[in-house]
PDB file of C-alpha atoms in Angstrom:
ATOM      1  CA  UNK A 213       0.000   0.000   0.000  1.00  0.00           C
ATOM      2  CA  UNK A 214       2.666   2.576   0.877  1.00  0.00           C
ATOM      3  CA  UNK A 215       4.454   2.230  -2.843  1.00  0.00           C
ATOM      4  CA  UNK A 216       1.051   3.148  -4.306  1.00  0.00           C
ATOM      5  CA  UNK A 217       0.141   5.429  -1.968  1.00  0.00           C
ATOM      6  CA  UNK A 218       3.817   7.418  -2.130  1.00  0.00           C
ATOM      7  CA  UNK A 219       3.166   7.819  -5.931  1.00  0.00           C
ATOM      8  CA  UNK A 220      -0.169   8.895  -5.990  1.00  0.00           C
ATOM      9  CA  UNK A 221       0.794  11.180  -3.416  1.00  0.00           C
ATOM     10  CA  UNK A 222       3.342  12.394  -5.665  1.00  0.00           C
ATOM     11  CA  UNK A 223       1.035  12.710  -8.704  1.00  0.00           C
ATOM     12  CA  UNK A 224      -0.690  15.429  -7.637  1.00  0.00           C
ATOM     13  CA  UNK A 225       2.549  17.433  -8.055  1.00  0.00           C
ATOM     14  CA  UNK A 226       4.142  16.013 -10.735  1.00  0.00           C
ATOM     15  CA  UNK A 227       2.562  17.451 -13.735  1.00  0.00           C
ATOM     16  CA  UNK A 228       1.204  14.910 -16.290  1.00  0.00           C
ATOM     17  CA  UNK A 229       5.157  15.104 -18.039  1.00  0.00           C
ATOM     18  CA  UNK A 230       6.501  13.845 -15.751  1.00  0.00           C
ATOM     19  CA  UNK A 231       4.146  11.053 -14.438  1.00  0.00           C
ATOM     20  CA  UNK A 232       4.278   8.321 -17.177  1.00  0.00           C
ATOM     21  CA  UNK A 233       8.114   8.547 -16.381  1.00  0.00           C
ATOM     22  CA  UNK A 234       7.655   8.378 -12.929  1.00  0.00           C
ATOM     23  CA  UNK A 235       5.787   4.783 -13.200  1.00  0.00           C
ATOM     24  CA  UNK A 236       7.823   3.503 -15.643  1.00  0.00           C
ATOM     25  CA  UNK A 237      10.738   4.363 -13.448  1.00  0.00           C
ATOM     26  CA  UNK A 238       9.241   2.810 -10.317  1.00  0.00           C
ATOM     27  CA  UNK A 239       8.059  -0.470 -12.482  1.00  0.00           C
ATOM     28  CA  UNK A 240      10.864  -1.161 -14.432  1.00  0.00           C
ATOM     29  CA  UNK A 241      13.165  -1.161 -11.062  1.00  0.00           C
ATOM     30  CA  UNK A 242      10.654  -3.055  -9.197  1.00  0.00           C
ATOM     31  CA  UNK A 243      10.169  -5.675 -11.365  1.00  0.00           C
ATOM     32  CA  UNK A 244      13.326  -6.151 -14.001  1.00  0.00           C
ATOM     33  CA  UNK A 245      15.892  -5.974 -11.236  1.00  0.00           C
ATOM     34  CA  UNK A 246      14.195  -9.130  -9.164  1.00  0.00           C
ATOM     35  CA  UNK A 247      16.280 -11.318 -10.447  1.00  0.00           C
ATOM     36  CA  UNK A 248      19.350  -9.620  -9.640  1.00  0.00           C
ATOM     37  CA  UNK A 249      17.508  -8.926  -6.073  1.00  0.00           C
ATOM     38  CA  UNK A 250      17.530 -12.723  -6.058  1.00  0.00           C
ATOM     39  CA  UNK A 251      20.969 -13.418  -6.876  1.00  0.00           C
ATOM     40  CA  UNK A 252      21.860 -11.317  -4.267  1.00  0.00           C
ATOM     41  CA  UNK A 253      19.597 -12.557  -1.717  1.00  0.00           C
ATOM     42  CA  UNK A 254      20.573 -16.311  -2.226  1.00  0.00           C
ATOM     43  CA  UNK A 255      24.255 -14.951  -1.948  1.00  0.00           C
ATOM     44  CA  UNK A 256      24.120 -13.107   0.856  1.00  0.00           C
ATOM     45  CA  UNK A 257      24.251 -15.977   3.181  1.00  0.00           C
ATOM     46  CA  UNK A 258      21.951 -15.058   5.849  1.00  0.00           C
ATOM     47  CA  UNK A 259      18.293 -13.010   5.172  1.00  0.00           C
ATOM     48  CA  UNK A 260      18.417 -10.472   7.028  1.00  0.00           C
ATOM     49  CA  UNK A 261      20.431  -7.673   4.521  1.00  0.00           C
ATOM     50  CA  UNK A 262      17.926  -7.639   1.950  1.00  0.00           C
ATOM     51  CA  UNK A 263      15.328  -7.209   4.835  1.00  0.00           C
ATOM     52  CA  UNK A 264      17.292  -4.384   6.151  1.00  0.00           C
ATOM     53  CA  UNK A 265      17.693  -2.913   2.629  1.00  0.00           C
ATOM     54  CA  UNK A 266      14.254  -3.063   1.561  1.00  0.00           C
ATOM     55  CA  UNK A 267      12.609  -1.229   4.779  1.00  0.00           C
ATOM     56  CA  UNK A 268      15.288   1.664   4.490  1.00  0.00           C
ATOM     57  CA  UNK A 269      14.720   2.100   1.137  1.00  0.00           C
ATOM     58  CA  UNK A 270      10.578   1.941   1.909  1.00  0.00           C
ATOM     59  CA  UNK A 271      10.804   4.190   4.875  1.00  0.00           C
ATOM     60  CA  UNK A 272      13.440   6.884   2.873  1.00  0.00           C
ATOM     61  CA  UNK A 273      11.614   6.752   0.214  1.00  0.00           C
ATOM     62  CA  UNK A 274       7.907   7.549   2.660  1.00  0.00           C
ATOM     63  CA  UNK A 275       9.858  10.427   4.122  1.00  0.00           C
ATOM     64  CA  UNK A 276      11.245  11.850   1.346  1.00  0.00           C
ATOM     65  CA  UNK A 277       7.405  11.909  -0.016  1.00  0.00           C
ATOM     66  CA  UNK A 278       6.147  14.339   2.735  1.00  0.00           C
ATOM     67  CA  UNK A 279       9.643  16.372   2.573  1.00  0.00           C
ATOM     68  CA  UNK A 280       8.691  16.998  -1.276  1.00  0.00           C
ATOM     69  CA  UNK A 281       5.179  17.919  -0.891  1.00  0.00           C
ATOM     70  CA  UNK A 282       6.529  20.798   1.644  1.00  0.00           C
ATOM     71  CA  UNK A 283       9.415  21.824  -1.344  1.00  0.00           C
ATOM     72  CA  UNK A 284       7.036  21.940  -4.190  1.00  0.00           C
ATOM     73  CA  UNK A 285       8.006  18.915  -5.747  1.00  0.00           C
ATOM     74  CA  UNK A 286      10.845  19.360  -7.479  1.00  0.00           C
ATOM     75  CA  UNK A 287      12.043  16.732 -10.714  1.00  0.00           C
ATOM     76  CA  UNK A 288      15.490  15.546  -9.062  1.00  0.00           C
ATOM     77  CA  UNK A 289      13.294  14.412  -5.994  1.00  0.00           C
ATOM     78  CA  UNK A 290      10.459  13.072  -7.626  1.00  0.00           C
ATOM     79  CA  UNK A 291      12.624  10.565  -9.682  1.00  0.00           C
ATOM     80  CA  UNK A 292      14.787   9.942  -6.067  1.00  0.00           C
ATOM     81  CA  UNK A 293      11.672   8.681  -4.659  1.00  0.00           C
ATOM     82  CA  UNK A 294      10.424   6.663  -8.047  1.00  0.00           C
ATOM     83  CA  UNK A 295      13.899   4.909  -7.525  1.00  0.00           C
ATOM     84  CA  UNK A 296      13.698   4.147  -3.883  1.00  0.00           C
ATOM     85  CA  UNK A 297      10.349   2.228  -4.160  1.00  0.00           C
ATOM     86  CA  UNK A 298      11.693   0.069  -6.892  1.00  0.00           C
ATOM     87  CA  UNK A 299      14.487  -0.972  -5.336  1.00  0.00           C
ATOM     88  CA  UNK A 300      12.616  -1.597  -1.972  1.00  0.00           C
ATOM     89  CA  UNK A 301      10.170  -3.401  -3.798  1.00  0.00           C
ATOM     90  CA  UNK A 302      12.509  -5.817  -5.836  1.00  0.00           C
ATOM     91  CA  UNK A 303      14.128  -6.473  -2.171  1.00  0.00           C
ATOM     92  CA  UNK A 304      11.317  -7.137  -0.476  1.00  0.00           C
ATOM     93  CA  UNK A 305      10.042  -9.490  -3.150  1.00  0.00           C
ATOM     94  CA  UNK A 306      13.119 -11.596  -2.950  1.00  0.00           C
ATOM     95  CA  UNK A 307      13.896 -11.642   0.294  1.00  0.00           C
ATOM     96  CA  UNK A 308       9.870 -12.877   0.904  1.00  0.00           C
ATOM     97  CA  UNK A 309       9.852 -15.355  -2.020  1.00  0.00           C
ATOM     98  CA  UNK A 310      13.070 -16.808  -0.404  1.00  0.00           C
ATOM     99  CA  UNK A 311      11.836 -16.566   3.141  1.00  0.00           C
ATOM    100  CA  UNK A 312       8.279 -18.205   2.201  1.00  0.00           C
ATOM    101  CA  UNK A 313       9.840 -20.812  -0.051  1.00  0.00           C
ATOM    102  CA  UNK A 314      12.276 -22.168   2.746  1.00  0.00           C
ATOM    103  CA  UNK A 315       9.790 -22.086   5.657  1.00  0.00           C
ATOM    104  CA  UNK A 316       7.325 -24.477   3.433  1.00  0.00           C
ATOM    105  CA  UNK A 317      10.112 -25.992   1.423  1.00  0.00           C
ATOM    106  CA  UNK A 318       8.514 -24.604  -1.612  1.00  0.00           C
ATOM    107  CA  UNK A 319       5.150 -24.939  -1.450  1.00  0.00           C
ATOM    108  CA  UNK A 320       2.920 -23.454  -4.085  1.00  0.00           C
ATOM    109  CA  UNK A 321      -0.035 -22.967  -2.042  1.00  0.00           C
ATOM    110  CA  UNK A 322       2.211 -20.797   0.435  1.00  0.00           C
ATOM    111  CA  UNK A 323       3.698 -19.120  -2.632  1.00  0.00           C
ATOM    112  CA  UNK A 324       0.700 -17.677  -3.917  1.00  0.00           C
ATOM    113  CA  UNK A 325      -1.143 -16.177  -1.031  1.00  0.00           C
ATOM    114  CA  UNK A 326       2.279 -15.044  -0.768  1.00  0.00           C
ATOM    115  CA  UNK A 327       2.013 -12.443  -4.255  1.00  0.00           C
ATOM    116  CA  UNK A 328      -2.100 -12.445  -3.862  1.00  0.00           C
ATOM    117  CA  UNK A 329      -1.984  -9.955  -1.096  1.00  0.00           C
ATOM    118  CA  UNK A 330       0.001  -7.612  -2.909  1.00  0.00           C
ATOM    119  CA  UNK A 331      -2.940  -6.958  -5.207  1.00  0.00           C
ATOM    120  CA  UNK A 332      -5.173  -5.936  -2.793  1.00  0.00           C
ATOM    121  CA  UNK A 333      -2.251  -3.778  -1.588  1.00  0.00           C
ATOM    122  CA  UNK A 334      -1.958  -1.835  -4.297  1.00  0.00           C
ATOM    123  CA  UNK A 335      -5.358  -1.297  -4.707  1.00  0.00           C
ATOM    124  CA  UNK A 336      -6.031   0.013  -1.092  1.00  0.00           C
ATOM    125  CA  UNK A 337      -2.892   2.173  -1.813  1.00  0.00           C
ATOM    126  CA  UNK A 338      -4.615   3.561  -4.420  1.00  0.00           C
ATOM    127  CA  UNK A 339      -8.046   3.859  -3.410  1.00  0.00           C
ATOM    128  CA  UNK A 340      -7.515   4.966   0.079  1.00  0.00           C
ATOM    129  CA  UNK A 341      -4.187   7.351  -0.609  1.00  0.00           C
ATOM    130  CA  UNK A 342      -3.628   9.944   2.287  1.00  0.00           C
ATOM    131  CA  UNK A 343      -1.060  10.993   4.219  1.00  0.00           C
ATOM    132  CA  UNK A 344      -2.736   8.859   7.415  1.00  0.00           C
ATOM    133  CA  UNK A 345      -2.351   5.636   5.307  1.00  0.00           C
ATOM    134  CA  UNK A 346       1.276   6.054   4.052  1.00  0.00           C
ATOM    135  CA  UNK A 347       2.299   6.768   8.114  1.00  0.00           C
ATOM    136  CA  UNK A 348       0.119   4.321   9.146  1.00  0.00           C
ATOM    137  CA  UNK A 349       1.608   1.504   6.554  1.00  0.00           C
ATOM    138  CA  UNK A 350       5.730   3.334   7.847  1.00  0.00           C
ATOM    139  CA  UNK A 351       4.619   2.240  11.184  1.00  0.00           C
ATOM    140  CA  UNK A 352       3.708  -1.230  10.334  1.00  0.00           C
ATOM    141  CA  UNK A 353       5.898  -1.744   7.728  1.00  0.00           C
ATOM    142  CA  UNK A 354       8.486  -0.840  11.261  1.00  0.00           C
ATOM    143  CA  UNK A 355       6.845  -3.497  13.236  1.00  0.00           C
ATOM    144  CA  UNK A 356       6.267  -6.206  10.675  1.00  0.00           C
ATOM    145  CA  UNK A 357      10.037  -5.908  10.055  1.00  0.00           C
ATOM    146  CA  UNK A 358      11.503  -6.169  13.796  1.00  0.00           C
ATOM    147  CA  UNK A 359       9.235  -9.416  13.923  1.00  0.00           C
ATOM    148  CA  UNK A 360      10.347 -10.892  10.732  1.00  0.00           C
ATOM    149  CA  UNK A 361      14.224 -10.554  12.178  1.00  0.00           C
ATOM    150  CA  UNK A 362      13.236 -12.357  15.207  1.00  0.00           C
ATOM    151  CA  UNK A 363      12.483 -15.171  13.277  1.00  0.00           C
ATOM    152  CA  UNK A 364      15.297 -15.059  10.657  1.00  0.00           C
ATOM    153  CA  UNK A 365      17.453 -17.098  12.574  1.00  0.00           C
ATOM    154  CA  UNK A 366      15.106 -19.731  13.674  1.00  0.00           C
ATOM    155  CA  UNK A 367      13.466 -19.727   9.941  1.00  0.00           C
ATOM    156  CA  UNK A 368      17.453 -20.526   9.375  1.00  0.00           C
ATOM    157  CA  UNK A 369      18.239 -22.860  11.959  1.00  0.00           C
ATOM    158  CA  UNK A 370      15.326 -25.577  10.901  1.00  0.00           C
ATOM    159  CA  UNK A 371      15.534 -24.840   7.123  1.00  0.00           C
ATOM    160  CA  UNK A 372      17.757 -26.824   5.598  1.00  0.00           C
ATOM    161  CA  UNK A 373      16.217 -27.986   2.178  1.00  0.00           C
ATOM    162  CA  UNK A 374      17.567 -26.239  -0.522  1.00  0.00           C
ATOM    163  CA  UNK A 375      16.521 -25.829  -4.408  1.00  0.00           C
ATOM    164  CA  UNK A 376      18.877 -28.637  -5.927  1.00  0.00           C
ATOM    165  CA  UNK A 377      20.676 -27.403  -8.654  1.00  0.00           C
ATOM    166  CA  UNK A 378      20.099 -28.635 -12.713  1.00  0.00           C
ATOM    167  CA  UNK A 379      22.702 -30.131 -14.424  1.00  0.00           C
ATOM    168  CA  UNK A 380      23.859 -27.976 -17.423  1.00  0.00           C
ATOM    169  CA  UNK A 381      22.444 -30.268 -19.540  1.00  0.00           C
ATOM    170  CA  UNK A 382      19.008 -29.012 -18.435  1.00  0.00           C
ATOM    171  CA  UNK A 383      19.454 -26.124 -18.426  1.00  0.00           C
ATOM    172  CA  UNK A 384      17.928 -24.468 -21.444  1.00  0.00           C
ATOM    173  CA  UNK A 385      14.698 -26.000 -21.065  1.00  0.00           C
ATOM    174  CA  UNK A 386      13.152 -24.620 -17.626  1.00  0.00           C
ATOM    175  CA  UNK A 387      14.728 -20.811 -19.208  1.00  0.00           C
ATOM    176  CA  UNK A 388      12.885 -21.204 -22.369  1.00  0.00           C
ATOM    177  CA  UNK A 389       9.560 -22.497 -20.369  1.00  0.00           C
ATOM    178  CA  UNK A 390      10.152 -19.580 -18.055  1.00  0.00           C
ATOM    179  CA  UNK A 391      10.700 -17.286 -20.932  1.00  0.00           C
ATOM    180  CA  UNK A 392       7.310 -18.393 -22.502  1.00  0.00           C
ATOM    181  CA  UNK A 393       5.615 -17.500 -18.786  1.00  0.00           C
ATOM    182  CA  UNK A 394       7.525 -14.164 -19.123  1.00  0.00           C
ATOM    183  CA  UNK A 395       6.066 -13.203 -22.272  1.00  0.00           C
ATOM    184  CA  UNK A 396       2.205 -14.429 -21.503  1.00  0.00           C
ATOM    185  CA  UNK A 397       2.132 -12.854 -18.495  1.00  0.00           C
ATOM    186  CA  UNK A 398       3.419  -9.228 -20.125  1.00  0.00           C
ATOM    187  CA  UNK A 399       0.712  -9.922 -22.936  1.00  0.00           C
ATOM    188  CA  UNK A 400      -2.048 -10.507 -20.778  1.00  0.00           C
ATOM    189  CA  UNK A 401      -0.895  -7.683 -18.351  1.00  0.00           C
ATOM    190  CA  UNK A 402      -1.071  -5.498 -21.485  1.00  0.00           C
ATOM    191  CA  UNK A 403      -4.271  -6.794 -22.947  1.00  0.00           C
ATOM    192  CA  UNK A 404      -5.947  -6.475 -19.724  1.00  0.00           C
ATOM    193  CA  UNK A 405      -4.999  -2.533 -19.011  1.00  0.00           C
ATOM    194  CA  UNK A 406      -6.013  -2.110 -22.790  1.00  0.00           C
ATOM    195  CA  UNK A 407      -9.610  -3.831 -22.805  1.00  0.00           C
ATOM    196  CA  UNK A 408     -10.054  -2.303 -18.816  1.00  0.00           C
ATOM    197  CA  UNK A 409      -8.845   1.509 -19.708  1.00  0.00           C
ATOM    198  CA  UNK A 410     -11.464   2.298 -21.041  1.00  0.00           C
ATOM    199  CA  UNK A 411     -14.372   0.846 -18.254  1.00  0.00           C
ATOM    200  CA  UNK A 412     -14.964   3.392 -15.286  1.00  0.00           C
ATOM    201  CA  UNK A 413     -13.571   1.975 -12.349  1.00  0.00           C
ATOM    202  CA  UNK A 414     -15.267   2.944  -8.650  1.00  0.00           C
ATOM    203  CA  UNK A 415     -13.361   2.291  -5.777  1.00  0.00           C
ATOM    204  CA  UNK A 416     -15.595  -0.938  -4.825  1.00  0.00           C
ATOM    205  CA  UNK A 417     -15.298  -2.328  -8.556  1.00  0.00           C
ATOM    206  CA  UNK A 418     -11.494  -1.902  -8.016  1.00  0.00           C
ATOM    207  CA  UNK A 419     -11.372  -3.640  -4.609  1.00  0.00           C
ATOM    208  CA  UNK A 420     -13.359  -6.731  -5.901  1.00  0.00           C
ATOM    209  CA  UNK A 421     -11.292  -6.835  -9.062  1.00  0.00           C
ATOM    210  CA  UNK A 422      -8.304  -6.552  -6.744  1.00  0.00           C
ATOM    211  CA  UNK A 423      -9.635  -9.294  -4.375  1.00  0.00           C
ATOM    212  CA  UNK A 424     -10.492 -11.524  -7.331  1.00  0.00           C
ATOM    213  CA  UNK A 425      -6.984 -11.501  -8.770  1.00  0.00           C
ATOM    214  CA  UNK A 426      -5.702 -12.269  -5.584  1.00  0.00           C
ATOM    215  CA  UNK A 427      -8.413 -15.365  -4.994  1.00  0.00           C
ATOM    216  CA  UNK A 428      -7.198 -16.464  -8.412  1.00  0.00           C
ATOM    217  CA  UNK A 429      -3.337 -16.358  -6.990  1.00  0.00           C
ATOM    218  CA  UNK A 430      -4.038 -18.201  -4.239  1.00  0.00           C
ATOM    219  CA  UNK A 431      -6.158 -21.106  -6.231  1.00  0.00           C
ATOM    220  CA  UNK A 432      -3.000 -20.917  -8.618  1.00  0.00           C
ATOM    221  CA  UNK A 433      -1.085 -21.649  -5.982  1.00  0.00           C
ATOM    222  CA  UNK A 434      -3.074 -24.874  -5.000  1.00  0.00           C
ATOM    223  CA  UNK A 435      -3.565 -26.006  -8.165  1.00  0.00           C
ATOM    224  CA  UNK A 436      -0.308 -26.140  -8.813  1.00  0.00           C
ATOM    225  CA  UNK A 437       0.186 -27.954  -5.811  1.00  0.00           C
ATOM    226  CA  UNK A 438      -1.802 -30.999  -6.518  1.00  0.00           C
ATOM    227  CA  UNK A 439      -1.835 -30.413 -10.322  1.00  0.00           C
ATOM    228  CA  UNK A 440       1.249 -33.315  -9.730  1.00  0.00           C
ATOM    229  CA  UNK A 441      -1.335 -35.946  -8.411  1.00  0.00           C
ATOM    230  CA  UNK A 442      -4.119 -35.269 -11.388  1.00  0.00           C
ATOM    231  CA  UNK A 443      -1.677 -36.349 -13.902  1.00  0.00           C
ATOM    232  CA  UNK A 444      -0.733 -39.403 -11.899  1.00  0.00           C
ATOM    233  CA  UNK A 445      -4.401 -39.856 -11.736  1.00  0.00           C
TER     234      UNK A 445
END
């Protein structure tokens, strides 16, 4: 919520020029640098870093909202604060993929309620901006944190199942599959906000659309699960 919120915050005084940019700034850091938030997460040994990175770049990037709105908004900051979210989003998606996949040893069902809530997220970011949400989201973004390192170490202590790694041989056939997933999910992503941009949206159409993405995460999730045992079946 406080990524969404931050930005739409920011809209207000950003001018329409600069707005597109602004998004694409935020999105393109958020989501094309994962994977190198993920080699660096698996690297860094021990979860907590990423953690660490992700809530300073959050709560910087929260605070350096409000300081803009009192400074008019200049470009320089706008962009500083587009940049910040990114990164603390691609961190925070790493380290939590990681975190969730090694507490369940990689369960699916896990997985997906894991990205379904972020949907709803967003959406209440967007629907219910205001200065009151984005401190009360700093605050438990601030609490949620400090918990989340108390566990670390036991998370670490009784997780010790680990992806196994492919043989080079197979390699090139889980990229191109993943590839294929890449690409489908970008077209229907696009297709979607074409069809949908021009269809008023209310605030309660876009919480239920928001809540039915996320049930359809979550029953992704399972399915996957126990799509193993259909084709046994």
């Amino acid at each position: 919520s406080d990524l969404l919120c931050s930005l739409y915050l920011m809209a207000g005084g950003a001018g329409e020029a600069n707005l597109t940019a602004l998004f694409l700034t935020y999105n393109m850091l958020a989501f094309v640098t994962q994977p190198l938030s993920g080699m660096w997460t698996d690297k860094s040994g021990e979860c907590r870093r990423p953690l660490l990175a992700s809530a300073a770049f959050l709560s910087l990037a929260a605070i350096a909202t409000a300081s803009l709105a009192l400074n008019g908004y200049p470009q320089m900051g706008l962009y500083a604060v587009a940049i910040l979210l990114g990164m603390g989003n691609s961190l925070f998606h790493a380290w939590g993929g990681r975190m969730v996949a090694r507490i369940t040893a990689n369960d699916t069902r896990a997985l997906g309620v894991f990205v379904a809530t972020g949907a709803v997220g967003l959406t209440m970011g967007i629907v219910a901006c205001s200065w009151m949400l984005l401190a009360v989201m700093l605050a438990a973004m601030a609490v949620l944190t400090y918990s989340a390192l108390q566990l670390t170490p036991q998370v670490q202590a009784a997780s010790t199942r680990e992806v196994p790694a492919h043989p080079a041989a197979e390699v090139p056939l889980p990229w191109l599959i993943l590839l294929a997933l890449m690409l489908y999910v970008m077209f229907r992503s696009l297709v979607g906000e074409v069809l949908g941009s021009h269809i008023v949206k209310n605030p309660a159409m876009m919480l239920a659309l928001a809540t039915t993405a996320a049930t359809g995460k979550v029953l992704g999730g399972w399915m996957a699960r126990h799509s193993r045992k259909w084709i046994i079946l």
